[in-house]
Tab-separated table of C-alpha atoms and ligand atoms in Angstrom:
chain	number	residue	atom	x	y	z
A	19	MET	CA	40.908	7.107	31.982
A	20	LYS	CA	41.455	8.538	28.809
A	21	VAL	CA	38.355	10.108	26.855
A	22	LEU	CA	38.634	11.671	23.336
A	23	ILE	CA	35.953	15.065	22.653
A	24	THR	CA	35.280	15.838	19.181
A	25	PRO	CA	32.282	18.142	18.769
A	26	ARG	CA	33.605	21.662	17.707
A	27	SER	CA	31.060	23.840	19.988
A	28	PHE	CA	32.334	21.788	23.122
A	29	PRO	CA	35.193	23.808	24.036
A	30	GLN	CA	32.934	27.468	23.756
A	31	SER	CA	30.007	25.799	25.878
A	32	GLY	CA	31.526	22.997	27.698
A	33	ALA	CA	32.821	24.587	31.343
A	34	LYS	CA	30.258	22.735	33.216
A	35	ALA	CA	31.062	19.641	31.403
A	36	TYR	CA	34.513	19.946	32.133
A	37	LYS	CA	34.469	20.115	35.595
A	38	LEU	CA	32.297	16.907	35.759
A	39	LEU	CA	34.718	15.167	33.409
A	40	ARG	CA	37.953	16.529	35.342
A	41	GLU	CA	36.070	16.070	38.742
A	42	GLN	CA	36.506	12.509	37.455
A	43	GLU	CA	40.412	12.611	37.203
A	44	PHE	CA	39.971	11.673	32.683
A	45	GLU	CA	42.915	12.414	30.944
A	46	ILE	CA	41.198	14.392	28.444
A	47	ILE	CA	41.921	14.762	24.375
A	48	GLU	CA	40.565	17.015	21.786
A	49	ASN	CA	39.496	17.440	17.930
A	50	ARG	CA	41.491	20.350	17.569
A	51	THR	CA	41.503	20.665	14.030
A	52	GLY	CA	38.732	22.933	13.882
A	53	LYS	CA	37.035	20.306	11.477
A	54	THR	CA	35.060	16.996	11.832
A	55	LEU	CA	37.276	14.063	12.070
A	56	THR	CA	38.011	11.319	9.287
A	57	GLU	CA	37.811	7.944	9.966
A	58	ASN	CA	41.662	7.795	9.648
A	59	GLN	CA	41.998	10.469	12.193
A	60	LEU	CA	39.779	8.968	14.450
A	61	VAL	CA	41.567	5.263	14.224
A	62	GLU	CA	44.648	7.380	15.033
A	63	LEU	CA	43.223	8.970	18.195
A	64	CYS	CA	40.585	6.697	19.748
A	65	ARG	CA	43.374	3.662	19.718
A	66	ASP	CA	44.135	3.650	23.587
A	67	VAL	CA	40.705	6.085	24.578
A	68	ASP	CA	38.358	4.742	27.466
A	69	GLY	CA	35.585	6.651	25.822
A	70	ILE	CA	34.688	9.239	23.482
A	71	ILE	CA	31.958	11.844	23.524
A	72	VAL	CA	31.288	12.304	19.735
A	73	GLY	CA	29.237	14.648	17.392
A	74	VAL	CA	28.746	14.218	14.062
A	75	ASP	CA	32.157	12.216	13.472
A	76	PRO	CA	31.750	8.927	11.580
A	77	ILE	CA	32.392	6.076	14.442
A	78	THR	CA	32.569	3.089	12.015
A	79	GLU	CA	33.684	-0.255	12.595
A	80	ARG	CA	37.261	0.466	11.221
A	81	VAL	CA	37.159	2.723	14.196
A	82	LEU	CA	35.331	0.631	16.391
A	83	ARG	CA	38.059	-2.465	15.810
A	84	SER	CA	40.813	-0.749	15.959
A	85	ALA	CA	39.543	1.163	19.772
A	86	GLY	CA	40.954	-1.847	21.838
A	87	LYS	CA	40.156	0.170	25.463
A	88	LEU	CA	36.393	1.770	24.464
A	89	LYS	CA	34.308	1.005	26.583
A	90	ALA	CA	31.435	4.062	26.158
A	91	ILE	CA	30.592	6.561	23.278
A	92	SER	CA	28.445	9.161	24.553
A	93	LYS	CA	26.616	11.223	21.974
A	94	TYR	CA	26.981	15.017	21.842
A	95	GLY	CA	23.541	14.848	20.691
A	96	ALA	CA	20.530	12.923	19.060
A	97	GLY	CA	20.502	10.859	16.193
A	98	LEU	CA	22.815	8.023	16.469
A	99	ASP	CA	23.761	7.482	12.906
A	100	ASN	CA	27.159	8.283	12.966
A	101	VAL	CA	27.888	5.517	14.776
A	102	ASP	CA	27.913	1.539	13.583
A	103	LEU	CA	25.555	0.601	16.542
A	104	GLU	CA	25.745	-2.979	15.527
A	105	THR	CA	29.512	-3.357	15.557
A	106	ALA	CA	29.611	-1.526	19.535
A	107	ARG	CA	27.005	-3.883	20.380
A	108	GLU	CA	29.036	-6.329	18.938
A	109	LEU	CA	32.100	-5.485	20.981
A	110	GLY	CA	30.152	-4.803	23.887
A	111	ILE	CA	30.716	-0.929	23.966
A	112	LYS	CA	28.225	0.859	25.382
A	113	VAL	CA	26.167	4.182	23.695
A	114	ASP	CA	23.855	7.089	24.908
A	115	ARG	CA	22.922	10.083	23.084
A	116	ALA	CA	22.186	13.522	24.890
A	117	ALA	CA	18.493	12.928	23.926
A	118	GLY	CA	16.389	15.857	24.098
A	119	THR	CA	18.793	18.299	25.076
A	120	ASN	CA	18.613	20.001	21.861
A	121	ALA	CA	15.035	19.886	21.342
A	122	VAL	CA	14.127	23.415	21.685
A	123	SER	CA	17.191	24.991	19.436
A	124	VAL	CA	16.232	22.321	16.423
A	125	ALA	CA	12.673	23.088	16.593
A	126	GLU	CA	12.993	27.242	16.768
A	127	LEU	CA	14.691	26.445	13.173
A	128	THR	CA	12.447	24.260	12.017
A	129	VAL	CA	9.851	27.026	12.541
A	130	GLY	CA	12.198	30.049	11.370
A	131	LEU	CA	13.034	27.722	8.073
A	132	ILE	CA	8.717	27.369	7.964
A	133	PHE	CA	9.066	31.316	8.148
A	134	ALA	CA	11.867	31.437	6.103
A	135	ILE	CA	10.459	29.826	3.069
A	136	ALA	CA	6.570	30.704	2.903
A	137	ARG	CA	8.123	34.813	2.929
A	138	ASN	CA	11.084	34.047	0.733
A	139	ILE	CA	13.185	36.063	3.369
A	140	PRO	CA	17.181	34.685	2.453
A	141	TYR	CA	15.869	35.921	-1.514
A	142	SER	CA	14.634	39.063	-0.271
A	143	ALA	CA	17.378	39.903	1.857
A	144	SER	CA	19.809	38.804	-0.286
A	145	SER	CA	18.356	40.948	-2.712
A	146	VAL	CA	18.889	44.280	-0.816
A	147	LYS	CA	22.316	43.493	0.496
A	148	SER	CA	23.388	43.497	-3.452
A	149	GLY	CA	22.022	46.429	-3.971
A	150	GLY	CA	18.389	45.484	-5.349
A	151	TRP	CA	14.914	45.263	-4.006
A	152	ASP	CA	13.215	42.171	-5.583
A	153	ARG	CA	10.062	40.523	-4.249
A	154	LEU	CA	8.567	37.005	-4.176
A	155	ARG	CA	4.945	36.693	-3.100
A	156	GLY	CA	4.447	34.774	0.064
A	157	ILE	CA	1.415	32.945	2.134
A	158	GLU	CA	0.188	33.495	5.121
A	159	ILE	CA	1.007	29.816	7.585
A	160	THR	CA	-2.064	30.804	10.617
A	161	GLY	CA	-4.149	28.333	9.117
A	162	LYS	CA	-2.434	26.386	7.270
A	163	THR	CA	-1.699	22.187	7.888
A	164	ILE	CA	1.417	21.504	9.153
A	165	GLY	CA	2.295	17.535	8.915
A	166	ILE	CA	5.072	16.106	11.118
A	167	ILE	CA	6.662	12.628	10.650
A	168	GLY	CA	8.365	12.190	14.338
A	169	LEU	CA	6.980	12.700	17.362
A	170	GLY	CA	10.307	12.541	19.195
A	171	ALA	CA	11.276	15.684	21.615
A	172	ILE	CA	11.998	17.610	18.523
A	173	GLY	CA	9.023	16.924	16.696
A	174	ARG	CA	6.868	17.589	19.764
A	175	GLU	CA	8.560	20.956	20.438
A	176	VAL	CA	7.767	21.562	16.910
A	177	ALA	CA	3.883	20.830	17.247
A	178	ARG	CA	3.773	23.196	20.417
A	179	MET	CA	5.306	25.973	18.729
A	180	ALA	CA	2.783	25.131	15.745
A	181	PHE	CA	-0.080	25.122	17.875
A	182	GLY	CA	0.744	28.209	19.092
A	183	ILE	CA	0.902	30.360	15.139
A	184	GLY	CA	-2.689	28.707	14.669
A	185	MET	CA	-1.569	25.999	11.976
A	186	ASN	CA	-3.715	22.229	12.100
A	187	ILE	CA	-1.267	19.649	13.406
A	188	LEU	CA	-1.222	16.164	11.660
A	189	GLY	CA	1.484	13.619	12.898
A	190	TYR	CA	3.013	10.523	11.986
A	191	ASP	CA	4.624	8.254	14.599
A	192	PRO	CA	4.923	4.403	14.384
A	193	TYR	CA	6.169	3.951	17.984
A	194	ILE	CA	4.018	7.018	19.990
A	195	ASP	CA	2.387	6.401	22.810
A	196	THR	CA	-1.766	7.701	21.281
A	197	ASN	CA	-2.117	8.201	24.608
A	198	ALA	CA	0.525	10.986	25.187
A	199	SER	CA	-0.903	14.180	26.729
A	200	PHE	CA	0.671	16.540	24.364
A	201	LEU	CA	-1.136	14.905	21.445
A	202	LYS	CA	-3.867	16.764	23.390
A	203	ASP	CA	-2.591	19.521	24.289
A	204	TYR	CA	-1.767	20.911	21.188
A	205	SER	CA	-4.213	18.973	18.401
A	206	VAL	CA	-2.166	16.621	16.757
A	207	ASN	CA	-4.034	14.507	14.589
A	208	LEU	CA	-2.465	11.066	14.578
A	209	THR	CA	-2.715	9.825	10.570
A	210	THR	CA	-1.035	8.023	8.464
A	211	LEU	CA	2.766	9.361	6.365
A	212	GLU	CA	0.235	8.830	3.285
A	213	ARG	CA	-2.874	11.549	4.298
A	214	ILE	CA	0.363	13.948	5.297
A	215	TYR	CA	2.027	13.566	1.877
A	216	ARG	CA	-1.164	14.548	0.077
A	217	GLU	CA	-3.060	17.107	2.469
A	218	ALA	CA	-0.142	19.152	4.723
A	219	ASP	CA	1.066	22.950	3.813
A	220	PHE	CA	4.423	22.123	5.417
A	221	ILE	CA	5.763	18.896	5.679
A	222	THR	CA	8.458	18.533	8.500
A	223	LEU	CA	11.024	15.783	9.401
A	224	HIS	CA	12.122	14.577	12.837
A	225	LEU	CA	12.964	11.085	12.514
A	226	PRO	CA	16.445	9.009	13.060
A	227	LEU	CA	18.047	7.968	9.826
A	228	THR	CA	18.460	4.417	9.476
A	229	ASP	CA	18.194	1.797	6.723
A	230	GLY	CA	14.489	1.997	6.152
A	231	THR	CA	14.262	5.561	6.235
A	232	ARG	CA	16.726	6.470	3.988
A	233	HIS	CA	15.321	8.590	0.643
A	234	MET	CA	12.087	8.233	2.070
A	235	ILE	CA	11.208	11.413	0.670
A	236	ASN	CA	11.479	10.249	-3.494
A	237	ARG	CA	10.075	10.759	-6.716
A	238	ASP	CA	6.814	8.746	-5.336
A	239	THR	CA	6.428	10.843	-1.957
A	240	LEU	CA	7.143	13.920	-3.685
A	241	ALA	CA	5.041	13.064	-6.293
A	242	MET	CA	1.695	12.594	-3.608
A	243	MET	CA	2.726	15.967	-2.699
A	244	LYS	CA	0.562	19.095	-3.503
A	245	PRO	CA	2.151	21.597	-5.852
A	246	THR	CA	1.872	24.236	-3.210
A	247	ALA	CA	3.437	22.426	-0.211
A	248	TYR	CA	6.787	22.757	1.383
A	249	LEU	CA	8.998	20.357	2.832
A	250	ILE	CA	11.281	20.659	6.061
A	251	ASN	CA	14.527	19.131	6.885
A	252	THR	CA	16.387	19.436	9.746
A	253	ALA	CA	16.864	15.974	10.814
A	254	ARG	CA	19.297	14.880	8.041
A	255	GLY	CA	20.227	15.126	4.293
A	256	GLU	CA	19.778	11.108	3.780
A	257	LEU	CA	16.025	11.444	4.386
A	258	VAL	CA	15.677	13.060	1.027
A	259	ASP	CA	16.479	12.210	-3.106
A	260	GLU	CA	17.900	15.269	-3.199
A	261	ASP	CA	18.177	14.714	-6.871
A	262	ALA	CA	14.123	13.506	-6.709
A	263	LEU	CA	14.021	17.064	-4.419
A	264	TYR	CA	15.600	19.527	-7.034
A	265	ASP	CA	13.420	18.073	-9.858
A	266	ALA	CA	10.584	18.408	-8.435
A	267	LEU	CA	11.139	22.235	-6.945
A	268	LYS	CA	12.478	22.950	-10.592
A	269	SER	CA	9.287	21.961	-12.378
A	270	GLY	CA	6.955	23.405	-9.657
A	271	ALA	CA	5.734	20.125	-8.613
A	272	LEU	CA	6.669	21.244	-5.382
A	273	ALA	CA	6.956	24.930	-4.000
A	274	GLY	CA	9.744	25.013	-1.938
A	275	ALA	CA	12.342	23.174	0.442
A	276	ALA	CA	13.931	23.878	3.515
A	277	GLN	CA	16.748	22.141	5.175
A	278	ASP	CA	19.420	22.212	7.614
A	279	VAL	CA	20.772	19.746	6.698
A	280	PHE	CA	22.406	17.803	3.538
A	281	SER	CA	23.671	14.496	2.465
A	282	LYS	CA	27.172	16.099	2.133
A	283	GLU	CA	28.266	19.205	4.138
A	284	PRO	CA	29.176	20.959	3.036
A	285	PRO	CA	27.336	20.399	-0.450
A	286	GLU	CA	29.785	21.858	-2.259
A	287	GLY	CA	28.097	23.925	-5.221
A	288	HIS	CA	24.883	21.073	-5.874
A	289	LYS	CA	22.317	21.933	-7.985
A	290	LEU	CA	19.773	22.410	-5.310
A	291	LEU	CA	21.562	25.988	-4.257
A	292	GLU	CA	20.878	27.409	-7.748
A	293	LEU	CA	17.446	27.550	-7.218
A	294	ASP	CA	15.348	30.288	-5.523
A	295	ASN	CA	13.086	28.415	-3.858
A	296	PHE	CA	15.153	25.979	-1.965
A	297	ILE	CA	17.034	27.503	1.513
A	298	LEU	CA	19.932	25.061	3.203
A	299	THR	CA	21.719	26.339	6.528
A	300	SER	CA	24.526	24.997	7.675
A	301	HIS	CA	23.643	22.646	10.107
A	302	ILE	CA	22.864	25.528	13.071
A	303	GLY	CA	19.668	23.018	14.361
A	304	ALA	CA	21.585	22.507	17.527
A	305	TYR	CA	23.894	25.148	17.683
A	306	THR	CA	22.754	27.637	19.921
A	307	VAL	CA	24.601	28.725	23.544
A	308	GLU	CA	21.608	27.105	25.541
A	309	ALA	CA	21.799	23.779	23.535
A	310	ASN	CA	25.283	23.316	23.466
A	311	GLU	CA	25.198	23.944	26.997
A	312	LYS	CA	22.731	20.802	27.953
A	313	MET	CA	24.498	18.605	25.221
A	314	ALA	CA	28.073	19.028	26.618
A	315	VAL	CA	26.604	18.513	30.613
A	316	LYS	CA	23.996	15.809	29.410
A	317	SER	CA	27.228	13.959	27.263
A	318	ALA	CA	29.888	14.380	30.090
A	319	GLU	CA	27.012	12.765	32.404
A	320	ASN	CA	26.223	9.938	30.209
A	321	LEU	CA	29.853	8.964	29.712
A	322	ILE	CA	30.470	9.046	33.528
A	323	ARG	CA	27.925	6.701	34.035
A	324	MET	CA	29.080	4.459	31.227
A	325	LEU	CA	32.319	4.400	32.337
A	326	LYS	CA	31.452	3.849	36.075
A	327	GLU	CA	28.755	0.902	35.295
A	328	GLU	CA	32.131	-0.552	33.840
B	427	NAD	P1	13.713	11.557	19.647
B	427	NAD	O1	14.771	10.535	19.384
B	427	NAD	O2	13.264	11.975	20.675
B	427	NAD	O3	12.694	11.255	18.211
B	427	NAD	C1	12.860	10.517	16.812
B	427	NAD	C2	11.075	10.180	16.977
B	427	NAD	O4	11.374	9.750	15.396
B	427	NAD	C3	10.491	9.041	18.194
B	427	NAD	O5	9.427	9.464	18.463
B	427	NAD	C4	10.514	7.811	16.926
B	427	NAD	O6	9.477	6.852	17.421
B	427	NAD	C5	10.243	8.489	15.974
B	427	NAD	N1	10.453	7.523	14.684
B	427	NAD	C6	11.265	6.699	14.664
B	427	NAD	N2	11.128	5.730	13.398
B	427	NAD	C7	10.059	6.827	12.545
B	427	NAD	C8	9.459	6.349	11.638
B	427	NAD	N3	10.147	5.437	10.296
B	427	NAD	N4	8.685	7.388	10.653
B	427	NAD	C9	7.905	8.341	11.582
B	427	NAD	N5	8.300	7.796	12.951
B	427	NAD	C10	9.287	7.639	13.112
B	427	NAD	O7	14.784	12.518	18.560
B	427	NAD	P2	14.847	13.825	18.080
B	427	NAD	O8	15.970	14.669	19.202
B	427	NAD	O9	13.298	14.424	17.859
B	427	NAD	O10	15.714	13.995	16.731
B	427	NAD	C11	15.502	13.549	15.431
B	427	NAD	C12	16.232	13.338	14.628
B	427	NAD	O11	16.570	15.399	14.424
B	427	NAD	C13	17.672	12.973	15.053
B	427	NAD	O12	17.393	11.293	14.402
B	427	NAD	C14	18.673	13.828	14.512
B	427	NAD	O13	19.233	12.736	13.426
B	427	NAD	C15	17.835	14.938	14.033
B	427	NAD	N6	18.807	16.118	14.634
B	427	NAD	C16	19.133	16.997	14.218
B	427	NAD	C17	20.012	18.076	14.323
B	427	NAD	C18	20.356	19.688	13.584
B	427	NAD	O14	21.453	19.918	14.268
B	427	NAD	N7	19.887	19.957	12.756
B	427	NAD	C19	19.661	18.924	16.050
B	427	NAD	C20	19.440	17.542	16.675
B	427	NAD	C21	18.847	16.010	16.235
């Protein structure tokens, strides 16, 4: 069987995963472009493959319909928003994801971004590097309220860390088991989205991008937030209406925002990048030695299982 591996960080962390795949005597083809593949490139590469281990590359309807032998798609990560799940279902192509493998890494980055935006760390560091000694006054995090939207693998880790810091924790997740032990362990108060928007000092997004969640952070929801509040987004860029966010940050209706994701990556000179109270990192949430290795092994195991089930 022939399998395509697209994630750029896979070769670097995939020693154990390659071993598993070679044991199956799979023929492996890889993304050698150093970039996320385009739809056209995927159409070419997927033509005769049986399985794909995919990163953030667009597995669209056109890609799926032109991949006549494709039986399984294994996501190297958590979010499946780049895969046309409906078409995959229609064509009988199995899909799975490396659930939970990067939760600690993404949660640690989230907490890092909270500290970075609350204390203006990137501003100060870049001032010093360019010969200055400028300061912007920050706030303390201990005792503040965090609102965690989405309490899956990553949201739970954020709750664990926020509890350790001494934050008050509000949480929202319509699909959560309300008896889950972590809610009690980390003193997470389940509440409404509206209460989170109105009361939280830090609002952090950890839910999937779907048609229902696209632009959930918009002019209306931003208007509910306190002018002293901060928005943290390490989930997906399209959850946020970036023009509305710009206006809120520029006018002082929101204190700051820190993101690891953007609607278009890289953002190519978006006006948000001109603001000192906006931080954007380059989708590094899962980009750690530990997470990459776990993602590679789990996605290889998932692919093998799905192809073997055939
Ligand atoms: P997960 O599936 O474990 O958790 C997602 C949670 O969101 C689930 O508990 C689900 O019930 C909840 N949810 C679904 N719809 C919701 C809604 N409308 N409102 C509130 N909650 C809702 O996934 P995860 O591993 O925690 O990842 C969360 C998201 O983070 C992914 O979908 C992905 O987009 C993003 N992510 C980003 C990076 C990065 O590199 N920055 C890495 C991994 C994941």
